Amino acid sequence: MSLSVSFLNVARLLASRFVHSVLTLWLVTILFFIMIEALPGDFAVQSAGMGTTEEMMDATRERLGLFASAPERYVKWLYGALTGDLGISWWAGQPIVGLISERLWHTGWLFGWAVAVTVPLSLLLSFLATYWQHSWFDRASSMTALA
């Protein structure tokens, strides 16, 4: 009986944490979208070169969907992000998913090495700090970890 109760408690806690994480992520996307919307200027004007006509800038606004309202653009962006379509990079002119996937292997390699170095080192230092409890080594390793 206690096993099923504890399992239900853990499942309830995990579900609660998942819902809170999704809500937090959603609120962060809204906050960043509002911050980008609040920036002064117009992207079409900022990205236009010398000799760009108003018709060319209107075509850029139309292509980027800047004539739509902010809530419409947010919903379109959120739907694209949830379906894996992050759009086209205006800087590189390539799909953003492709640009991310090119760098993903290097990020994973760096993460793997960071874990391979930090986990054994932190376990060793925590064991030594516990062995020499209340010594200068314990205080120094604790302060270093906190810093």
mmCIF file with all atom_site columns, N, CA, C and O in Angstrom, residues 14-44:
data_model
loop_
_atom_site.group_PDB
_atom_site.id
_atom_site.type_symbol
_atom_site.label_atom_id
_atom_site.label_alt_id
_atom_site.label_comp_id
_atom_site.label_asym_id
_atom_site.label_entity_id
_atom_site.label_seq_id
_atom_site.pdbx_PDB_ins_code
_atom_site.Cartn_x
_atom_site.Cartn_y
_atom_site.Cartn_z
_atom_site.occupancy
_atom_site.B_iso_or_equiv
_atom_site.pdbx_formal_charge
_atom_site.auth_seq_id
_atom_site.auth_comp_id
_atom_site.auth_asym_id
_atom_site.auth_atom_id
_atom_site.pdbx_PDB_model_num
ATOM 1   N N  . LEU A 1 14 ? 6.051  14.858 -10.265 1.00 0.00 ? 14 LEU A N  1
ATOM 2   C CA . LEU A 1 14 ? 6.635  14.987 -11.598 1.00 0.00 ? 14 LEU A CA 1
ATOM 3   C C  . LEU A 1 14 ? 5.689  15.687 -12.564 1.00 0.00 ? 14 LEU A C  1
ATOM 4   O O  . LEU A 1 14 ? 6.117  16.534 -13.360 1.00 0.00 ? 14 LEU A O  1
ATOM 5   N N  . ALA A 1 15 ? 4.415  15.355 -12.509 1.00 0.00 ? 15 ALA A N  1
ATOM 6   C CA . ALA A 1 15 ? 3.438  16.007 -13.376 1.00 0.00 ? 15 ALA A CA 1
ATOM 7   C C  . ALA A 1 15 ? 3.346  17.495 -13.060 1.00 0.00 ? 15 ALA A C  1
ATOM 8   O O  . ALA A 1 15 ? 3.284  18.338 -13.965 1.00 0.00 ? 15 ALA A O  1
ATOM 9   N N  . SER A 1 16 ? 3.365  17.828 -11.792 1.00 0.00 ? 16 SER A N  1
ATOM 10  C CA . SER A 1 16 ? 3.311  19.224 -11.378 1.00 0.00 ? 16 SER A CA 1
ATOM 11  C C  . SER A 1 16 ? 4.540  19.987 -11.872 1.00 0.00 ? 16 SER A C  1
ATOM 12  O O  . SER A 1 16 ? 4.433  21.101 -12.393 1.00 0.00 ? 16 SER A O  1
ATOM 13  N N  . ARG A 1 17 ? 5.710  19.390 -11.708 1.00 0.00 ? 17 ARG A N  1
ATOM 14  C CA . ARG A 1 17 ? 6.942  20.036 -12.175 1.00 0.00 ? 17 ARG A CA 1
ATOM 15  C C  . ARG A 1 17 ? 6.933  20.211 -13.694 1.00 0.00 ? 17 ARG A C  1
ATOM 16  O O  . ARG A 1 17 ? 7.384  21.227 -14.210 1.00 0.00 ? 17 ARG A O  1
ATOM 17  N N  . PHE A 1 18 ? 6.418  19.219 -14.409 1.00 0.00 ? 18 PHE A N  1
ATOM 18  C CA . PHE A 1 18 ? 6.341  19.305 -15.865 1.00 0.00 ? 18 PHE A CA 1
ATOM 19  C C  . PHE A 1 18 ? 5.426  20.447 -16.294 1.00 0.00 ? 18 PHE A C  1
ATOM 20  O O  . PHE A 1 18 ? 5.785  21.249 -17.165 1.00 0.00 ? 18 PHE A O  1
ATOM 21  N N  . VAL A 1 19 ? 4.263  20.538 -15.666 1.00 0.00 ? 19 VAL A N  1
ATOM 22  C CA . VAL A 1 19 ? 3.325  21.610 -16.005 1.00 0.00 ? 19 VAL A CA 1
ATOM 23  C C  . VAL A 1 19 ? 3.932  22.969 -15.687 1.00 0.00 ? 19 VAL A C  1
ATOM 24  O O  . VAL A 1 19 ? 3.844  23.911 -16.491 1.00 0.00 ? 19 VAL A O  1
ATOM 25  N N  . HIS A 1 20 ? 4.583  23.096 -14.541 1.00 0.00 ? 20 HIS A N  1
ATOM 26  C CA . HIS A 1 20 ? 5.223  24.361 -14.187 1.00 0.00 ? 20 HIS A CA 1
ATOM 27  C C  . HIS A 1 20 ? 6.344  24.709 -15.171 1.00 0.00 ? 20 HIS A C  1
ATOM 28  O O  . HIS A 1 20 ? 6.515  25.888 -15.526 1.00 0.00 ? 20 HIS A O  1
ATOM 29  N N  . SER A 1 21 ? 7.093  23.719 -15.604 1.00 0.00 ? 21 SER A N  1
ATOM 30  C CA . SER A 1 21 ? 8.172  23.972 -16.568 1.00 0.00 ? 21 SER A CA 1
ATOM 31  C C  . SER A 1 21 ? 7.621  24.452 -17.903 1.00 0.00 ? 21 SER A C  1
ATOM 32  O O  . SER A 1 21 ? 8.146  25.393 -18.497 1.00 0.00 ? 21 SER A O  1
ATOM 33  N N  . VAL A 1 22 ? 6.549  23.816 -18.369 1.00 0.00 ? 22 VAL A N  1
ATOM 34  C CA . VAL A 1 22 ? 5.941  24.224 -19.640 1.00 0.00 ? 22 VAL A CA 1
ATOM 35  C C  . VAL A 1 22 ? 5.381  25.635 -19.524 1.00 0.00 ? 22 VAL A C  1
ATOM 36  O O  . VAL A 1 22 ? 5.577  26.464 -20.431 1.00 0.00 ? 22 VAL A O  1
ATOM 37  N N  . LEU A 1 23 ? 4.707  25.935 -18.419 1.00 0.00 ? 23 LEU A N  1
ATOM 38  C CA . LEU A 1 23 ? 4.165  27.288 -18.232 1.00 0.00 ? 23 LEU A CA 1
ATOM 39  C C  . LEU A 1 23 ? 5.274  28.336 -18.157 1.00 0.00 ? 23 LEU A C  1
ATOM 40  O O  . LEU A 1 23 ? 5.153  29.421 -18.722 1.00 0.00 ? 23 LEU A O  1
ATOM 41  N N  . THR A 1 24 ? 6.354  28.016 -17.467 1.00 0.00 ? 24 THR A N  1
ATOM 42  C CA . THR A 1 24 ? 7.478  28.943 -17.378 1.00 0.00 ? 24 THR A CA 1
ATOM 43  C C  . THR A 1 24 ? 8.095  29.187 -18.749 1.00 0.00 ? 24 THR A C  1
ATOM 44  O O  . THR A 1 24 ? 8.379  30.334 -19.111 1.00 0.00 ? 24 THR A O  1
ATOM 45  N N  . LEU A 1 25 ? 8.288  28.127 -19.506 1.00 0.00 ? 25 LEU A N  1
ATOM 46  C CA . LEU A 1 25 ? 8.838  28.270 -20.851 1.00 0.00 ? 25 LEU A CA 1
ATOM 47  C C  . LEU A 1 25 ? 7.927  29.114 -21.728 1.00 0.00 ? 25 LEU A C  1
ATOM 48  O O  . LEU A 1 25 ? 8.385  29.973 -22.473 1.00 0.00 ? 25 LEU A O  1
ATOM 49  N N  . TRP A 1 26 ? 6.620  28.891 -21.628 1.00 0.00 ? 26 TRP A N  1
ATOM 50  C CA . TRP A 1 26 ? 5.661  29.674 -22.405 1.00 0.00 ? 26 TRP A CA 1
ATOM 51  C C  . TRP A 1 26 ? 5.721  31.154 -22.014 1.00 0.00 ? 26 TRP A C  1
ATOM 52  O O  . TRP A 1 26 ? 5.731  32.029 -22.878 1.00 0.00 ? 26 TRP A O  1
ATOM 53  N N  . LEU A 1 27 ? 5.779  31.443 -20.708 1.00 0.00 ? 27 LEU A N  1
ATOM 54  C CA . LEU A 1 27 ? 5.862  32.833 -20.266 1.00 0.00 ? 27 LEU A CA 1
ATOM 55  C C  . LEU A 1 27 ? 7.160  33.492 -20.716 1.00 0.00 ? 27 LEU A C  1
ATOM 56  O O  . LEU A 1 27 ? 7.173  34.680 -21.060 1.00 0.00 ? 27 LEU A O  1
ATOM 57  N N  . VAL A 1 28 ? 8.254  32.741 -20.744 1.00 0.00 ? 28 VAL A N  1
ATOM 58  C CA . VAL A 1 28 ? 9.524  33.292 -21.219 1.00 0.00 ? 28 VAL A CA 1
ATOM 59  C C  . VAL A 1 28 ? 9.433  33.637 -22.704 1.00 0.00 ? 28 VAL A C  1
ATOM 60  O O  . VAL A 1 28 ? 9.923  34.687 -23.137 1.00 0.00 ? 28 VAL A O  1
ATOM 61  N N  . THR A 1 29 ? 8.773  32.785 -23.494 1.00 0.00 ? 29 THR A N  1
ATOM 62  C CA . THR A 1 29 ? 8.622  33.097 -24.917 1.00 0.00 ? 29 THR A CA 1
ATOM 63  C C  . THR A 1 29 ? 7.791  34.356 -25.109 1.00 0.00 ? 29 THR A C  1
ATOM 64  O O  . THR A 1 29 ? 8.109  35.193 -25.951 1.00 0.00 ? 29 THR A O  1
ATOM 65  N N  . ILE A 1 30 ? 6.743  34.516 -24.314 1.00 0.00 ? 30 ILE A N  1
ATOM 66  C CA . ILE A 1 30 ? 5.922  35.728 -24.408 1.00 0.00 ? 30 ILE A CA 1
ATOM 67  C C  . ILE A 1 30 ? 6.742  36.953 -24.016 1.00 0.00 ? 30 ILE A C  1
ATOM 68  O O  . ILE A 1 30 ? 6.695  37.991 -24.690 1.00 0.00 ? 30 ILE A O  1
ATOM 69  N N  . LEU A 1 31 ? 7.513  36.849 -22.940 1.00 0.00 ? 31 LEU A N  1
ATOM 70  C CA . LEU A 1 31 ? 8.336  37.974 -22.484 1.00 0.00 ? 31 LEU A CA 1
ATOM 71  C C  . LEU A 1 31 ? 9.338  38.390 -23.552 1.00 0.00 ? 31 LEU A C  1
ATOM 72  O O  . LEU A 1 31 ? 9.480  39.583 -23.857 1.00 0.00 ? 31 LEU A O  1
ATOM 73  N N  . PHE A 1 32 ? 10.034 37.422 -24.155 1.00 0.00 ? 32 PHE A N  1
ATOM 74  C CA . PHE A 1 32 ? 11.006 37.760 -25.182 1.00 0.00 ? 32 PHE A CA 1
ATOM 75  C C  . PHE A 1 32 ? 10.336 38.331 -26.422 1.00 0.00 ? 32 PHE A C  1
ATOM 76  O O  . PHE A 1 32 ? 10.853 39.253 -27.042 1.00 0.00 ? 32 PHE A O  1
ATOM 77  N N  . PHE A 1 33 ? 9.178  37.816 -26.780 1.00 0.00 ? 33 PHE A N  1
ATOM 78  C CA . PHE A 1 33 ? 8.468  38.353 -27.931 1.00 0.00 ? 33 PHE A CA 1
ATOM 79  C C  . PHE A 1 33 ? 8.071  39.803 -27.676 1.00 0.00 ? 33 PHE A C  1
ATOM 80  O O  . PHE A 1 33 ? 8.230  40.660 -28.549 1.00 0.00 ? 33 PHE A O  1
ATOM 81  N N  . ILE A 1 34 ? 7.580  40.093 -26.479 1.00 0.00 ? 34 ILE A N  1
ATOM 82  C CA . ILE A 1 34 ? 7.220  41.466 -26.140 1.00 0.00 ? 34 ILE A CA 1
ATOM 83  C C  . ILE A 1 34 ? 8.445  42.369 -26.162 1.00 0.00 ? 34 ILE A C  1
ATOM 84  O O  . ILE A 1 34 ? 8.393  43.503 -26.649 1.00 0.00 ? 34 ILE A O  1
ATOM 85  N N  . MET A 1 35 ? 9.572  41.873 -25.647 1.00 0.00 ? 35 MET A N  1
ATOM 86  C CA . MET A 1 35 ? 10.795 42.677 -25.646 1.00 0.00 ? 35 MET A CA 1
ATOM 87  C C  . MET A 1 35 ? 11.251 42.987 -27.073 1.00 0.00 ? 35 MET A C  1
ATOM 88  O O  . MET A 1 35 ? 11.674 44.115 -27.371 1.00 0.00 ? 35 MET A O  1
ATOM 89  N N  . ILE A 1 36 ? 11.156 42.006 -27.965 1.00 0.00 ? 36 ILE A N  1
ATOM 90  C CA . ILE A 1 36 ? 11.556 42.230 -29.350 1.00 0.00 ? 36 ILE A CA 1
ATOM 91  C C  . ILE A 1 36 ? 10.586 43.191 -30.022 1.00 0.00 ? 36 ILE A C  1
ATOM 92  O O  . ILE A 1 36 ? 10.995 44.060 -30.797 1.00 0.00 ? 36 ILE A O  1
ATOM 93  N N  . GLU A 1 37 ? 9.302  43.075 -29.720 1.00 0.00 ? 37 GLU A N  1
ATOM 94  C CA . GLU A 1 37 ? 8.310  43.984 -30.283 1.00 0.00 ? 37 GLU A CA 1
ATOM 95  C C  . GLU A 1 37 ? 8.533  45.416 -29.806 1.00 0.00 ? 37 GLU A C  1
ATOM 96  O O  . GLU A 1 37 ? 8.232  46.361 -30.523 1.00 0.00 ? 37 GLU A O  1
ATOM 97  N N  . ALA A 1 38 ? 9.049  45.577 -28.590 1.00 0.00 ? 38 ALA A N  1
ATOM 98  C CA . ALA A 1 38 ? 9.244  46.909 -28.024 1.00 0.00 ? 38 ALA A CA 1
ATOM 99  C C  . ALA A 1 38 ? 10.483 47.606 -28.568 1.00 0.00 ? 38 ALA A C  1
ATOM 100 O O  . ALA A 1 38 ? 10.649 48.805 -28.351 1.00 0.00 ? 38 ALA A O  1
ATOM 101 N N  . LEU A 1 39 ? 11.341 46.874 -29.268 1.00 0.00 ? 39 LEU A N  1
ATOM 102 C CA . LEU A 1 39 ? 12.544 47.508 -29.820 1.00 0.00 ? 39 LEU A CA 1
ATOM 103 C C  . LEU A 1 39 ? 12.148 48.582 -30.820 1.00 0.00 ? 39 LEU A C  1
ATOM 104 O O  . LEU A 1 39 ? 11.210 48.409 -31.596 1.00 0.00 ? 39 LEU A O  1
ATOM 105 N N  . PRO A 1 40 ? 12.865 49.692 -30.821 1.00 0.00 ? 40 PRO A N  1
ATOM 106 C CA . PRO A 1 40 ? 12.519 50.757 -31.767 1.00 0.00 ? 40 PRO A CA 1
ATOM 107 C C  . PRO A 1 40 ? 12.937 50.391 -33.190 1.00 0.00 ? 40 PRO A C  1
ATOM 108 O O  . PRO A 1 40 ? 13.846 49.601 -33.404 1.00 0.00 ? 40 PRO A O  1
ATOM 109 N N  . GLY A 1 41 ? 12.248 50.974 -34.137 1.00 0.00 ? 41 GLY A N  1
ATOM 110 C CA . GLY A 1 41 ? 12.617 50.795 -35.536 1.00 0.00 ? 41 GLY A CA 1
ATOM 111 C C  . GLY A 1 41 ? 11.835 49.687 -36.205 1.00 0.00 ? 41 GLY A C  1
ATOM 112 O O  . GLY A 1 41 ? 10.990 49.021 -35.609 1.00 0.00 ? 41 GLY A O  1
ATOM 113 N N  . ASP A 1 42 ? 12.141 49.517 -37.467 1.00 0.00 ? 42 ASP A N  1
ATOM 114 C CA . ASP A 1 42 ? 11.473 48.547 -38.321 1.00 0.00 ? 42 ASP A CA 1
ATOM 115 C C  . ASP A 1 42 ? 12.555 47.687 -38.949 1.00 0.00 ? 42 ASP A C  1
ATOM 116 O O  . ASP A 1 42 ? 13.534 48.194 -39.485 1.00 0.00 ? 42 ASP A O  1
ATOM 117 N N  . PHE A 1 43 ? 12.393 46.363 -38.887 1.00 0.00 ? 43 PHE A N  1
ATOM 118 C CA . PHE A 1 43 ? 13.418 45.469 -39.418 1.00 0.00 ? 43 PHE A CA 1
ATOM 119 C C  . PHE A 1 43 ? 13.643 45.689 -40.908 1.00 0.00 ? 43 PHE A C  1
ATOM 120 O O  . PHE A 1 43 ? 14.765 45.623 -41.392 1.00 0.00 ? 43 PHE A O  1
ATOM 121 N N  . ALA A 1 44 ? 12.573 45.970 -41.644 1.00 0.00 ? 44 ALA A N  1
ATOM 122 C CA . ALA A 1 44 ? 12.710 46.187 -43.081 1.00 0.00 ? 44 ALA A CA 1
ATOM 123 C C  . ALA A 1 44 ? 13.576 47.406 -43.357 1.00 0.00 ? 44 ALA A C  1
ATOM 124 O O  . ALA A 1 44 ? 14.394 47.404 -44.285 1.00 0.00 ? 44 ALA A O  1
#
